[in-house]
Amino acid sequence: METNEQKATINLAGLLPQRAGDTITLIEAIGILWSKKFFIAAFMVVGALIGCLVMNWIRPEFTSDAMLQIDIRGNKATRAMGEMGALLDMTSPADAEIELVKSRSVLAYVVEEEHLRFNAIPVGKMDRLLHREGRMDIDELDIPEIARRDRWTATVTGANSYAVITPEGAKLVEAEVGETVRAPYAGDTLVMRVRLIRAAVGQEFVLQQLKPLAAIRSLARKLSVSEKGKQTGILAVSLKHRYADRSATILNAIANTYVRHNVEKRSAEAEKTLEFLEKQLPGVKAKLDTAEKILADYRHKIGSVDMTGETQVHLQKEVDLQKQLLKLQQEYQEATRLFKDEHPAVRTIAKQQDKLKGELSKLKASAAKMPLTQQEVMRLQEDVQVNNAIYNTMLNNIQQLRVVRAGEVGNVRVVDYAMVEDRPSKPKKLNILICCVAASFMVAVLLVFLMRMLHNGVRSTTEVEKATSISVFAKIPERRGKVMKARRRNLVPLVVSQPEDPASEAFRSLLTSVDFTVPSQTHPVIMVSGLIPGVGKSFVSSNLAALHATSGKRTLLIDADMRRGVHRSSSKMGLAEVLGGLCEFGVAVATSDIENLFVISAGHTKLSPSELLRGENFRSMLDEARKQFDVIIVDTPPMSMVTDAELIYPAADFSLFVLHYGKHSMDEISEAMTKMKRFGEKPKAFVMNHCERETGRYGYGYGYGYYGYYSKKK
């Protein structure tokens, strides 16, 4: 049956190897992170500090908002024109109005009106971090063209005074708030007027004069316009600015300017329509006069003509139909401007036109049955009445447009003006802090698994034993802290200084395993070596020697690393001198602070250590040591660096190879053991050092080594 842990198994692709035994469970991944909790916590603290710096570095920003309403039904001009107004309706959808609010024609006026081309930027990093920056508002600034790109500054000299500093660092002029100052510079004149100063004496500002287009673009980036809902005609306008009062003032100026432009546009529409109608009016009047004259001349020519009641009704119907047809023609023109010919509204109007034209044709056909004199009189009277209706409609429209032109208010109004905000909208301090801490946490987690990938060697003792058929006698836990590192450098045995430490218990387990394997009656020589430097072989050898000594055995620790010896002794002579024949064995043996523990240091030699170890003096020395000591421990150089360990291996009774947890590949371990087999089959075992506790796997939280376990004292 599949266990829950197996179900939770995940593979961190790219971070962990793709071999059996290295698939990591979710619980183990959490355990890896937990083992690096202080590293991750340190990163998160750094992230929090960075977040604090960022949120204090960002200058506060205030957002003001206003609301505009668009009347999409049209303006007074089009409504006043009645039937002809449909031809002149200029209503704009919300999307078009949004672009108009952000147009250069509106923003350019505001830039000049609110003096947005002139900036005074405060200087001082500490003042910015502590939010102590001052403020200077400039109404007028004209820097000489020759030096406009250079750094001009203004320094506050008093509560209401300032000094202008040239790019060369010289004081050009000093002035008061509200005073327009003109100072000569490089054959030109600097003009400047400051409206407001709120800054401490000594505060420095960088003066900036923008080009009109740059100022307009800067304002447009800070402006946001959107429609609330769909087809509501309500526009939400907001503006971001460093200062709350300026944000509200500038936004209100934009709203008022936009409304004024809208009114001017609407008035211009009415003006153009009025101008057009006034130009057309004389022609319409001339047509009416001509029609009346022709009718009068015809009546004078033929004399009095009696119009029957039926003829008069017929005439009135034709005139009414002509008026209706004229109205439909206007509606059709407006509909085709807005819609395609296939649109239902366009088709409906076209059908109505066809119907009226059909009725008009029937009337004309019935009129053809009347006497010719009555037909002609009726036609002339129809022309007079139609032209008279057009003329009167045009007169009425002209009169109404003149009234509208004087009282046009546009189709836009301000619903809500901007008010001064008391809380900045930026920076979002909590969001910044959370993002920085979260980012630092993710970076720390990534680094943890990246380090694991870079040190992605064998971590399982079972895997080592199966691959090499060599037992792992102990797992020495990782020791952290400056104190432990110092002790390792000085080789102070941990089993003596901290006997209750988990690592000390692991060494006792190692001692038990060694005693079971190598009988003490033989006065064994135990070789301790490592595959690579930095695995902690000297740390293991010194603690193992200390345990043997404290158990009552005379123990000799030999530092065979004659290139980089680390075991110190009180004797000036060492292994190199003994092997070189410069001193006797007993002279090189020195006592230590631990009873029964004796040390032979590496010594000093100009000869090759490998040549010294090949000689018979080394085996003779070991034979002499067996006579005087119960246990001899030889600390050799790393196997991957030199051949010293291979030369010592045949002379040893038992060998311990120290592995660094997570640093060696299985191939490296197998290759090293194969190399040692060439020098004979000797009893050997592994010690895995620097082991990390990983949740979900057996480690030193349960037991250390193969033959012992450790239980924490409560």
XYZ file of C-alpha atoms in Angstrom, residues 97 143 147 150 185 214 228 298 352 396 399 412 417 422 435 472 497 513 524 559:
20
model
C -14.166 62.826 -24.515
C 17.367 80.251 -17.607
C 23.334 77.226 -19.798
C 23.636 72.856 -16.806
C 24.608 85.876 -16.915
C 8.059 67.733 -22.132
C -17.452 54.826 -14.705
C -50.009 84.514 -64.291
C -41.317 56.206 -45.497
C -36.952 80.891 -36.775
C -33.381 83.715 -34.261
C -20.081 68.747 -20.090
C -14.235 69.095 -7.959
C -4.564 64.244 3.639
C 7.051 42.194 -1.391
C 29.525 3.580 7.634
C 35.067 20.198 25.897
C 32.312 0.394 16.225
C 46.335 -1.326 16.168
C 50.235 13.994 12.064
